Short mmCIF file of C-alpha atoms and ligand atoms in Angstrom, two decimals:
data_model
loop_
_atom_site.label_atom_id
_atom_site.label_comp_id
_atom_site.label_asym_id
_atom_site.label_seq_id
_atom_site.Cartn_x
_atom_site.Cartn_y
_atom_site.Cartn_z
CA MET A 451 -36.73 -157.36 30.40
CA LYS A 452 -40.16 -157.39 32.03
CA THR A 453 -41.10 -156.16 35.61
CA HIS A 454 -43.75 -158.09 37.48
CA ARG A 455 -45.23 -156.67 40.58
CA PHE A 456 -46.78 -158.69 43.29
CA LYS A 457 -48.70 -157.50 46.42
CA ASN A 458 -46.26 -158.91 48.75
CA TYR A 459 -43.30 -161.17 49.40
CA GLU A 460 -45.33 -164.39 49.64
CA ALA A 461 -46.97 -163.73 46.38
CA LEU A 462 -43.77 -162.98 44.62
CA SER A 463 -42.09 -166.13 45.95
CA ASP A 464 -45.09 -168.29 45.08
CA PHE A 465 -44.72 -167.13 41.38
CA ALA A 466 -41.06 -167.80 41.16
CA ALA A 467 -41.32 -171.11 42.82
CA ALA A 468 -44.14 -172.12 40.40
CA GLU A 469 -42.34 -170.99 37.38
CA ILE A 470 -39.35 -173.23 38.35
CA ALA A 471 -41.55 -176.11 39.25
CA ILE A 472 -43.25 -175.90 35.92
CA ALA A 473 -39.88 -175.64 34.20
CA ILE A 474 -38.48 -178.74 36.01
CA LYS A 475 -41.72 -180.66 34.86
CA GLU A 476 -41.19 -179.61 31.03
CA LYS A 477 -37.51 -180.32 31.28
CA PRO A 478 -36.46 -182.65 34.05
CA SER A 479 -32.68 -181.97 33.45
CA LEU A 480 -33.23 -178.33 33.97
CA VAL A 481 -30.13 -176.41 34.79
CA LEU A 482 -31.03 -174.22 37.61
CA CYS A 483 -28.79 -171.62 39.21
CA MET A 484 -29.96 -170.01 42.39
CA ALA A 485 -28.82 -167.36 44.80
CA SER A 486 -28.94 -167.78 48.47
CA GLY A 487 -29.83 -164.90 50.83
CA HIS A 488 -33.05 -163.71 52.50
CA THR A 489 -34.73 -162.68 49.28
CA PRO A 490 -34.94 -166.41 47.68
CA ALA A 491 -35.56 -168.21 51.14
CA ARG A 492 -39.21 -168.60 50.60
CA THR A 493 -39.09 -169.29 46.90
CA ALA A 494 -36.82 -172.29 47.96
CA GLU A 495 -39.25 -173.55 50.53
CA LEU A 496 -42.18 -173.32 48.24
CA LEU A 497 -40.24 -174.83 45.39
CA VAL A 498 -39.85 -177.89 47.61
CA THR A 499 -43.36 -178.11 48.45
CA LYS A 500 -44.62 -177.70 44.71
CA LEU A 501 -42.15 -180.34 43.59
CA GLN A 502 -43.24 -182.75 46.28
CA GLN A 503 -47.05 -182.24 46.11
CA ASN A 504 -47.15 -182.45 42.37
CA ASN A 505 -45.10 -185.48 42.27
CA ILE A 506 -42.63 -183.69 39.68
CA ASP A 507 -39.64 -185.60 39.01
CA TYR A 508 -36.47 -183.65 39.91
CA SER A 509 -34.10 -186.66 39.94
CA ARG A 510 -32.22 -185.19 36.90
CA LEU A 511 -32.23 -181.40 38.00
CA GLN A 512 -28.91 -179.94 37.68
CA PHE A 513 -28.44 -177.54 40.43
CA PHE A 514 -25.86 -174.74 40.75
CA GLY A 515 -25.20 -172.45 43.83
CA LEU A 516 -24.61 -169.06 42.68
CA ASP A 517 -21.77 -168.04 44.96
CA GLU A 518 -19.98 -168.41 48.28
CA TRP A 519 -17.87 -166.44 50.78
CA VAL A 520 -14.29 -167.45 50.36
CA GLY A 521 -12.96 -169.25 53.42
CA LEU A 522 -16.21 -170.41 54.76
CA PRO A 523 -17.10 -174.01 55.20
CA PRO A 524 -20.56 -175.38 54.45
CA THR A 525 -21.22 -176.10 58.03
CA ASN A 526 -21.22 -172.32 58.67
CA GLU A 527 -24.85 -171.29 59.09
CA GLY A 528 -24.14 -168.14 57.20
CA SER A 529 -22.65 -169.86 54.19
CA CYS A 530 -24.44 -170.09 50.85
CA GLN A 531 -24.14 -173.79 50.83
CA TYR A 532 -25.64 -174.11 54.21
CA PHE A 533 -28.57 -172.24 52.87
CA PHE A 534 -28.96 -174.68 49.97
CA ASN A 535 -28.23 -177.82 51.89
CA THR A 536 -30.85 -177.01 54.51
CA ARG A 537 -33.45 -175.68 52.10
CA LEU A 538 -33.08 -177.72 49.00
CA VAL A 539 -30.54 -180.44 49.01
CA LYS A 540 -31.60 -182.25 52.08
CA PRO A 541 -35.50 -181.65 51.85
CA LEU A 542 -35.49 -182.99 48.20
CA SER A 543 -32.52 -185.60 48.89
CA LEU A 544 -30.61 -184.23 45.82
CA GLN A 545 -27.73 -186.39 45.02
CA ALA A 546 -24.15 -184.69 45.17
CA SER A 547 -23.85 -185.67 41.42
CA GLN A 548 -26.62 -183.21 40.58
CA CYS A 549 -25.46 -180.29 42.80
CA PHE A 550 -22.42 -177.82 41.92
CA PHE A 551 -21.29 -175.69 44.65
CA PHE A 552 -17.91 -173.77 45.05
CA ASP A 553 -15.61 -175.19 47.41
CA ALA A 554 -14.61 -171.85 49.22
CA LEU A 555 -12.00 -173.66 51.27
CA SER A 556 -10.16 -174.71 48.21
CA ASN A 557 -6.44 -173.67 47.88
CA ASN A 558 -6.96 -173.46 44.27
CA LEU A 559 -9.96 -171.13 43.80
CA PRO A 560 -9.21 -170.53 39.91
CA ASN A 561 -9.68 -174.20 39.42
CA GLU A 562 -12.90 -174.01 41.45
CA CYS A 563 -13.96 -171.41 38.87
CA LYS A 564 -12.96 -173.38 35.86
CA LYS A 565 -14.71 -176.36 37.18
CA MET A 566 -18.05 -174.34 37.63
CA ASP A 567 -17.47 -172.90 34.19
CA ASP A 568 -16.95 -176.29 32.59
CA ALA A 569 -19.85 -178.01 34.39
CA ILE A 570 -22.15 -175.19 33.15
CA ALA A 571 -20.88 -175.25 29.56
CA ALA A 572 -21.24 -179.20 29.57
CA ARG A 573 -24.97 -178.91 30.36
CA GLY A 574 -25.58 -176.45 27.49
CA GLY A 575 -25.61 -173.33 29.79
CA ILE A 576 -28.03 -172.28 32.44
CA ASP A 577 -31.73 -172.55 31.82
CA ILE A 578 -33.04 -170.54 34.81
CA MET A 579 -31.08 -168.19 36.88
CA LEU A 580 -32.81 -166.84 40.06
CA VAL A 581 -30.91 -163.97 41.81
CA GLY A 582 -31.37 -161.27 44.41
CA ILE A 583 -29.87 -157.81 44.29
CA GLY A 584 -27.39 -156.28 46.83
CA MET A 585 -27.58 -152.73 48.24
CA ASN A 586 -24.84 -151.93 45.72
CA GLY A 587 -26.46 -153.42 42.81
CA HIS A 588 -24.36 -156.60 42.91
CA ILE A 589 -25.76 -159.82 41.62
CA GLY A 590 -24.10 -162.71 43.37
CA PHE A 591 -20.51 -161.35 44.13
CA ASN A 592 -20.40 -159.51 40.68
CA GLU A 593 -19.58 -156.27 42.45
CA PRO A 594 -19.64 -152.72 40.88
CA GLY A 595 -17.29 -152.50 38.13
CA THR A 596 -17.38 -156.23 37.20
CA PRO A 597 -17.34 -156.67 33.37
CA THR A 598 -20.47 -157.96 31.91
CA THR A 599 -18.71 -160.71 29.95
CA ILE A 600 -17.03 -162.43 33.12
CA THR A 601 -17.64 -166.01 33.92
CA SER A 602 -16.88 -167.55 37.45
CA HIS A 603 -14.28 -165.52 39.35
CA VAL A 604 -13.14 -164.63 42.77
CA ALA A 605 -14.08 -160.94 43.77
CA ALA A 606 -12.71 -158.62 46.27
CA LEU A 607 -15.78 -157.69 48.21
CA ASP A 608 -17.26 -154.15 48.21
CA ASP A 609 -17.52 -152.31 51.67
CA ILE A 610 -21.22 -152.37 51.48
CA THR A 611 -21.27 -156.26 50.81
CA LYS A 612 -18.87 -156.74 53.86
CA GLU A 613 -21.22 -154.58 55.94
CA VAL A 614 -24.72 -155.97 54.79
CA GLY A 615 -23.25 -159.44 54.77
CA GLN A 616 -23.13 -159.47 58.49
CA LYS A 617 -26.85 -160.09 58.65
CA TYR A 618 -26.20 -163.58 57.72
CA PHE A 619 -24.06 -164.49 60.73
CA ALA A 620 -24.68 -164.63 64.37
CA SER A 621 -21.49 -162.86 65.36
CA PRO A 622 -19.25 -160.43 63.56
CA MET A 623 -17.50 -162.32 60.64
CA PRO A 624 -14.47 -160.98 58.73
CA LEU A 625 -15.51 -161.02 55.10
CA ASP A 626 -13.06 -160.31 52.36
CA LYS A 627 -13.64 -162.18 49.06
CA GLY A 628 -16.30 -164.06 47.37
CA ILE A 629 -16.35 -166.59 44.59
CA THR A 630 -19.14 -166.38 42.12
CA ILE A 631 -20.61 -167.31 38.84
CA GLY A 632 -20.34 -164.31 36.45
CA LEU A 633 -22.63 -161.74 34.68
CA GLY A 634 -21.60 -163.49 31.37
CA HIS A 635 -23.38 -166.57 32.72
CA LEU A 636 -26.41 -164.40 33.59
CA LEU A 637 -26.61 -162.78 30.11
CA GLY A 638 -26.35 -166.11 28.63
CA ALA A 639 -28.87 -167.79 30.82
CA LYS A 640 -32.16 -168.70 28.98
CA LYS A 641 -34.28 -166.97 31.59
CA VAL A 642 -33.36 -164.90 34.69
CA PHE A 643 -35.44 -163.94 37.62
CA LEU A 644 -34.37 -161.09 39.76
CA LEU A 645 -36.17 -160.97 43.10
CA ALA A 646 -36.51 -158.10 45.50
CA ASN A 647 -38.81 -157.27 48.31
CA GLY A 648 -39.15 -154.54 50.99
CA SER A 649 -38.80 -150.89 51.13
CA LYS A 650 -35.07 -151.05 51.62
CA LYS A 651 -34.69 -152.39 48.11
CA ALA A 652 -36.79 -149.68 46.50
CA SER A 653 -33.76 -147.47 45.34
CA VAL A 654 -31.82 -150.40 43.81
CA ILE A 655 -34.73 -151.52 42.06
CA LYS A 656 -35.19 -148.09 40.47
CA GLN A 657 -31.72 -147.97 39.33
CA THR A 658 -32.13 -151.59 37.96
CA VAL A 659 -35.25 -150.99 36.07
CA GLU A 660 -35.08 -147.47 34.99
CA GLY A 661 -31.43 -146.44 35.59
CA VAL A 662 -28.70 -146.37 32.98
CA ILE A 663 -27.11 -149.55 32.13
CA THR A 664 -23.60 -149.39 33.50
CA GLU A 665 -20.90 -151.84 34.90
CA LYS A 666 -21.00 -149.53 38.06
CA PHE A 667 -24.43 -150.99 38.80
CA PRO A 668 -24.32 -154.62 37.90
CA ALA A 669 -28.06 -155.30 38.16
CA SER A 670 -28.76 -152.70 35.29
CA ILE A 671 -27.61 -155.48 32.92
CA MET A 672 -31.08 -157.03 33.45
CA GLN A 673 -32.26 -154.45 31.16
CA ARG A 674 -30.32 -156.10 28.28
CA HIS A 675 -31.76 -159.51 28.79
CA ALA A 676 -34.57 -160.58 26.44
CA ASN A 677 -35.85 -162.97 28.86
CA GLY A 678 -35.07 -161.29 32.17
CA HIS A 679 -37.93 -160.73 34.77
CA VAL A 680 -37.62 -158.51 37.87
CA LEU A 681 -40.02 -159.63 40.53
CA ILE A 682 -40.96 -157.07 43.19
CA ASP A 683 -43.30 -156.51 45.83
CA GLU A 684 -45.19 -153.14 46.36
CA GLU A 685 -42.52 -151.80 48.58
CA ALA A 686 -39.60 -152.61 46.45
CA GLY A 687 -41.34 -151.05 43.44
CA ALA A 688 -42.56 -148.12 45.40
CA LEU A 689 -39.95 -145.47 43.49
CA LEU A 690 -40.66 -146.67 39.93
CA THR A 691 -41.91 -144.05 37.63
CA HIS A 692 -43.77 -146.42 35.52
CA ARG A 693 -46.04 -148.06 38.09
CA LYS A 694 -48.14 -150.36 36.19
P1 PGA B 1192 -30.70 -160.72 50.33
O1 PGA B 1192 -29.38 -160.43 49.57
O2 PGA B 1192 -31.48 -161.41 49.42
O3 PGA B 1192 -30.19 -161.28 51.67
O4 PGA B 1192 -31.26 -159.20 50.57
C1 PGA B 1192 -29.29 -159.99 48.37
C2 PGA B 1192 -27.78 -159.95 47.76
O5 PGA B 1192 -26.96 -159.20 48.51
O6 PGA B 1192 -27.51 -160.37 46.67
#
């Protein structure tokens, strides 16, 4: 794992977007798995700009949404799929055949997990995974205590996730379960970027980068990834002991 420090959120987002754009240029059929949320929002916007301005062929890109709130339709503005539809799918005119999202309204969620796992395996695994980090150290909906070998699964949401998750919705939203790609996929991904910005993320970044590796704090497994990259701004890195 390597930690990369940036002066601000814009610089961090620009680096992440450039890395992905270059990777798509080098491998047009790149398997990209991305988180939604406030942190990757600017990366998504900049990725669209870079792909379009540099005439990079993304017609064969294989795009996987990391997770979804169980029970929410993609039309809900706080849903993960809404995030991707508005920021990537529509601006890039991605085809349905190249996009993979959980149907969080399905009455067969285990089958949704199986379809996702099969689709990832059929493409040889994830090339690049870009994730954020929750205030409880979760990645996607891999909540504290999740086994690191797990693939796609349905998770009962941690109280912190239910509370912090309200920020995505205009009015109070009952949040109970999530469906998510698993930590086993993250460890198996060829390259992982974990992004964090702002002072509110400083303590979870310290635990991620310098804390013990434990299932109680899922993001700590980044330390086990040989091609794992933690991208932080000055504020998110403020509590790190090794501040180079
Ligand atoms: P955020 O979400 O990017 O909106 O802070 C991170 C997360 O909970 O995974």
